[in-house]
Amino acid sequence: MSRVGTRQRRLVAMALGWVAVVVAVAVVTFIVVDRAGRGVGQATGAPTLPDVASSTGTLPAATVSGTAGSPGSTGTPTGPTESTGGTARTESFTTAGGTVVASCDGEQVTLESITVRDGWRFEQEAERGRLEVKFESRLDDDVDDAELHLVCVAGTPTPVGD
């Protein structure tokens, strides 16, 4: 009988060992997945944009980017931000759909970058010293499009009417 008792103890010990390993692996897996999954699927805040009314400095040429925030409430561009430096003057304009950075070298306006807000898309056209950028909301048909028409006035990008 002692032989059966020893076998039963070994069997119980192996079963308990197996359960302990399964629990340990499950806990480690849960912790790893929890840490890796934090923030996935959560809304991200818009990156902070500099205050275009008070920013100064020469902005480097940038690439056109996809998204940068949530839609604003107005399609009216803010005033230009002056830069100091060489012959080309760079200005930044913010609309409900995003931010446009343009520069002037004489009478030629050049698009430096566009930062589009979440839920918006843009179209651009440049011809004869004029830059036109149109932002359209992809999510809400009730939101007005935001258009920005820029020309160079005295070597500075300046918004003008259609």
mmCIF file of C-alpha atoms in Angstrom:
data_model
loop_
_atom_site.group_PDB
_atom_site.id
_atom_site.type_symbol
_atom_site.label_atom_id
_atom_site.label_comp_id
_atom_site.label_asym_id
_atom_site.label_seq_id
_atom_site.Cartn_x
_atom_site.Cartn_y
_atom_site.Cartn_z
ATOM 1 C CA MET A 1 0.000 0.000 0.000
ATOM 2 C CA SER A 2 2.836 2.359 0.562
ATOM 3 C CA ARG A 3 3.627 2.011 -3.119
ATOM 4 C CA VAL A 4 0.168 3.280 -4.116
ATOM 5 C CA GLY A 5 0.407 6.139 -1.629
ATOM 6 C CA THR A 6 3.767 7.203 -3.064
ATOM 7 C CA ARG A 7 2.418 7.111 -6.627
ATOM 8 C CA GLN A 8 -0.589 9.160 -5.656
ATOM 9 C CA ARG A 9 1.628 11.734 -3.960
ATOM 10 C CA ARG A 10 3.865 11.958 -7.037
ATOM 11 C CA LEU A 11 0.835 12.293 -9.304
ATOM 12 C CA VAL A 12 -0.670 15.006 -7.104
ATOM 13 C CA ALA A 13 2.718 16.797 -6.905
ATOM 14 C CA MET A 14 3.115 16.692 -10.720
ATOM 15 C CA ALA A 15 -0.446 17.953 -11.221
ATOM 16 C CA LEU A 16 0.124 20.806 -8.762
ATOM 17 C CA GLY A 17 3.438 21.627 -10.451
ATOM 18 C CA TRP A 18 1.748 21.680 -13.844
ATOM 19 C CA VAL A 19 -1.027 23.966 -12.520
ATOM 20 C CA ALA A 20 1.598 26.291 -11.003
ATOM 21 C CA VAL A 21 3.453 26.537 -14.340
ATOM 22 C CA VAL A 22 0.207 27.230 -16.245
ATOM 23 C CA VAL A 23 -0.787 29.954 -13.763
ATOM 24 C CA ALA A 24 2.687 31.545 -13.910
ATOM 25 C CA VAL A 25 2.681 31.578 -17.731
ATOM 26 C CA ALA A 26 -0.845 33.027 -17.765
ATOM 27 C CA VAL A 27 0.126 35.830 -15.372
ATOM 28 C CA VAL A 28 3.265 36.710 -17.346
ATOM 29 C CA THR A 29 1.313 36.648 -20.622
ATOM 30 C CA PHE A 30 -1.413 38.884 -19.187
ATOM 31 C CA ILE A 31 1.139 41.421 -17.952
ATOM 32 C CA VAL A 32 2.985 41.512 -21.283
ATOM 33 C CA VAL A 33 -0.206 41.880 -23.339
ATOM 34 C CA ASP A 34 -1.588 44.508 -20.959
ATOM 35 C CA ARG A 35 1.533 46.651 -21.217
ATOM 36 C CA ALA A 36 1.795 46.244 -24.979
ATOM 37 C CA GLY A 37 -1.871 47.074 -25.485
ATOM 38 C CA ARG A 38 -2.088 50.205 -23.367
ATOM 39 C CA GLY A 39 -3.192 53.125 -25.480
ATOM 40 C CA VAL A 40 -4.172 50.997 -28.467
ATOM 41 C CA GLY A 41 -7.536 52.129 -29.767
ATOM 42 C CA GLN A 42 -7.661 55.213 -27.584
ATOM 43 C CA ALA A 43 -8.057 58.661 -29.080
ATOM 44 C CA THR A 44 -4.833 60.601 -29.220
ATOM 45 C CA GLY A 45 -4.678 64.293 -28.521
ATOM 46 C CA ALA A 46 -3.587 66.740 -31.156
ATOM 47 C CA PRO A 47 0.028 67.749 -30.960
ATOM 48 C CA THR A 48 0.484 71.257 -29.640
ATOM 49 C CA LEU A 49 1.012 73.725 -32.447
ATOM 50 C CA PRO A 50 2.975 76.890 -31.771
ATOM 51 C CA ASP A 51 0.979 80.101 -31.423
ATOM 52 C CA VAL A 52 1.176 81.431 -34.970
ATOM 53 C CA ALA A 53 0.567 84.995 -33.822
ATOM 54 C CA SER A 54 3.731 85.078 -31.716
ATOM 55 C CA SER A 55 6.099 82.645 -33.445
ATOM 56 C CA THR A 56 9.124 84.010 -35.222
ATOM 57 C CA GLY A 57 12.067 82.454 -36.922
ATOM 58 C CA THR A 58 12.886 80.811 -40.185
ATOM 59 C CA LEU A 59 11.015 77.578 -40.644
ATOM 60 C CA PRO A 60 12.842 74.778 -42.443
ATOM 61 C CA ALA A 61 11.317 73.163 -45.485
ATOM 62 C CA ALA A 62 9.125 70.306 -44.350
ATOM 63 C CA THR A 63 7.282 67.455 -45.942
ATOM 64 C CA VAL A 64 3.549 67.234 -46.341
ATOM 65 C CA SER A 65 2.123 65.252 -43.436
ATOM 66 C CA GLY A 66 -1.093 63.259 -43.000
ATOM 67 C CA THR A 67 -2.892 64.272 -39.806
ATOM 68 C CA ALA A 68 -2.291 66.403 -36.805
ATOM 69 C CA GLY A 69 -5.343 66.961 -34.649
ATOM 70 C CA SER A 70 -9.067 67.381 -34.534
ATOM 71 C CA PRO A 71 -11.180 69.720 -36.669
ATOM 72 C CA GLY A 72 -11.431 73.311 -35.517
ATOM 73 C CA SER A 73 -14.465 75.556 -35.658
ATOM 74 C CA THR A 74 -13.498 78.187 -38.207
ATOM 75 C CA GLY A 75 -12.270 78.254 -41.762
ATOM 76 C CA THR A 76 -10.818 81.759 -41.480
ATOM 77 C CA PRO A 77 -7.032 81.788 -41.589
ATOM 78 C CA THR A 78 -5.173 83.516 -38.807
ATOM 79 C CA GLY A 79 -2.796 86.306 -39.615
ATOM 80 C CA PRO A 80 0.636 85.539 -41.017
ATOM 81 C CA THR A 81 3.604 84.947 -38.770
ATOM 82 C CA GLU A 82 6.649 86.869 -39.856
ATOM 83 C CA SER A 83 10.042 85.312 -40.047
ATOM 84 C CA THR A 84 13.391 86.958 -39.999
ATOM 85 C CA GLY A 85 16.351 85.906 -41.982
ATOM 86 C CA GLY A 86 17.414 85.646 -45.626
ATOM 87 C CA THR A 87 15.577 86.789 -48.714
ATOM 88 C CA ALA A 88 12.805 84.194 -48.496
ATOM 89 C CA ARG A 89 10.099 85.027 -45.931
ATOM 90 C CA THR A 90 8.147 82.189 -44.351
ATOM 91 C CA GLU A 91 4.665 82.489 -42.844
ATOM 92 C CA SER A 92 2.248 80.070 -41.179
ATOM 93 C CA PHE A 93 -1.553 80.110 -41.620
ATOM 94 C CA THR A 94 -3.998 78.031 -39.570
ATOM 95 C CA THR A 95 -7.506 77.052 -40.723
ATOM 96 C CA ALA A 96 -10.128 74.620 -39.447
ATOM 97 C CA GLY A 97 -8.629 71.925 -41.669
ATOM 98 C CA GLY A 98 -4.978 72.379 -40.847
ATOM 99 C CA THR A 99 -1.904 74.557 -41.035
ATOM 100 C CA VAL A 100 -0.131 75.781 -44.161
ATOM 101 C CA VAL A 101 3.438 77.064 -44.139
ATOM 102 C CA ALA A 102 4.456 79.036 -47.226
ATOM 103 C CA SER A 103 7.401 81.188 -48.185
ATOM 104 C CA CYS A 104 8.024 83.941 -50.691
ATOM 105 C CA ASP A 105 11.156 84.563 -52.656
ATOM 106 C CA GLY A 106 10.356 87.774 -54.433
ATOM 107 C CA GLU A 107 6.920 87.299 -56.028
ATOM 108 C CA GLN A 108 7.070 83.471 -56.079
ATOM 109 C CA VAL A 109 5.032 81.779 -53.316
ATOM 110 C CA THR A 110 6.217 78.283 -52.379
ATOM 111 C CA LEU A 111 4.460 75.695 -50.234
ATOM 112 C CA GLU A 112 6.786 74.587 -47.443
ATOM 113 C CA SER A 113 4.448 72.241 -45.548
ATOM 114 C CA ILE A 114 0.848 71.308 -44.846
ATOM 115 C CA THR A 115 -0.302 69.760 -41.585
ATOM 116 C CA VAL A 116 -3.794 68.297 -41.965
ATOM 117 C CA ARG A 117 -6.034 67.807 -38.937
ATOM 118 C CA ASP A 118 -7.736 64.469 -38.231
ATOM 119 C CA GLY A 119 -10.810 63.974 -40.382
ATOM 120 C CA TRP A 120 -9.723 66.425 -43.075
ATOM 121 C CA ARG A 121 -8.049 66.127 -46.465
ATOM 122 C CA PHE A 122 -6.542 68.777 -48.713
ATOM 123 C CA GLU A 123 -6.008 69.714 -52.329
ATOM 124 C CA GLN A 124 -3.396 72.191 -53.468
ATOM 125 C CA GLU A 125 -2.718 74.092 -56.640
ATOM 126 C CA ALA A 126 0.037 76.549 -57.443
ATOM 127 C CA GLU A 127 0.166 78.643 -60.587
ATOM 128 C CA ARG A 128 1.320 82.095 -61.653
ATOM 129 C CA GLY A 129 2.615 83.152 -58.257
ATOM 130 C CA ARG A 130 -0.538 82.022 -56.432
ATOM 131 C CA LEU A 131 -0.966 79.104 -54.015
ATOM 132 C CA GLU A 132 -4.424 77.673 -53.338
ATOM 133 C CA VAL A 133 -5.043 75.112 -50.587
ATOM 134 C CA LYS A 134 -8.524 73.687 -49.964
ATOM 135 C CA PHE A 135 -9.259 71.624 -46.853
ATOM 136 C CA GLU A 136 -12.351 69.378 -46.931
ATOM 137 C CA SER A 137 -13.870 67.533 -43.973
ATOM 138 C CA ARG A 138 -14.052 63.785 -44.607
ATOM 139 C CA LEU A 139 -16.241 63.092 -41.593
ATOM 140 C CA ASP A 140 -18.883 65.818 -41.483
ATOM 141 C CA ASP A 141 -20.641 67.178 -44.570
ATOM 142 C CA ASP A 142 -22.132 69.986 -42.459
ATOM 143 C CA VAL A 143 -18.690 71.475 -41.770
ATOM 144 C CA ASP A 144 -17.681 74.173 -44.247
ATOM 145 C CA ASP A 145 -14.574 73.634 -46.327
ATOM 146 C CA ALA A 146 -11.617 75.863 -45.525
ATOM 147 C CA GLU A 147 -9.844 77.539 -48.426
ATOM 148 C CA LEU A 148 -6.634 79.509 -48.324
ATOM 149 C CA HIS A 149 -5.390 81.585 -51.274
ATOM 150 C CA LEU A 150 -1.881 82.997 -50.909
ATOM 151 C CA VAL A 151 0.182 85.425 -52.972
ATOM 152 C CA CYS A 152 3.402 87.260 -52.262
ATOM 153 C CA VAL A 153 2.986 90.905 -51.294
ATOM 154 C CA ALA A 154 6.257 92.749 -50.717
ATOM 155 C CA GLY A 155 8.002 89.376 -50.424
ATOM 156 C CA THR A 156 5.653 88.045 -47.721
ATOM 157 C CA PRO A 157 3.019 85.286 -48.142
ATOM 158 C CA THR A 158 -0.353 87.005 -47.772
ATOM 159 C CA PRO A 159 -3.892 85.567 -47.846
ATOM 160 C CA VAL A 160 -6.194 87.022 -50.502
ATOM 161 C CA GLY A 161 -9.799 86.438 -51.564
ATOM 162 C CA ASP A 162 -10.760 84.100 -54.403
#
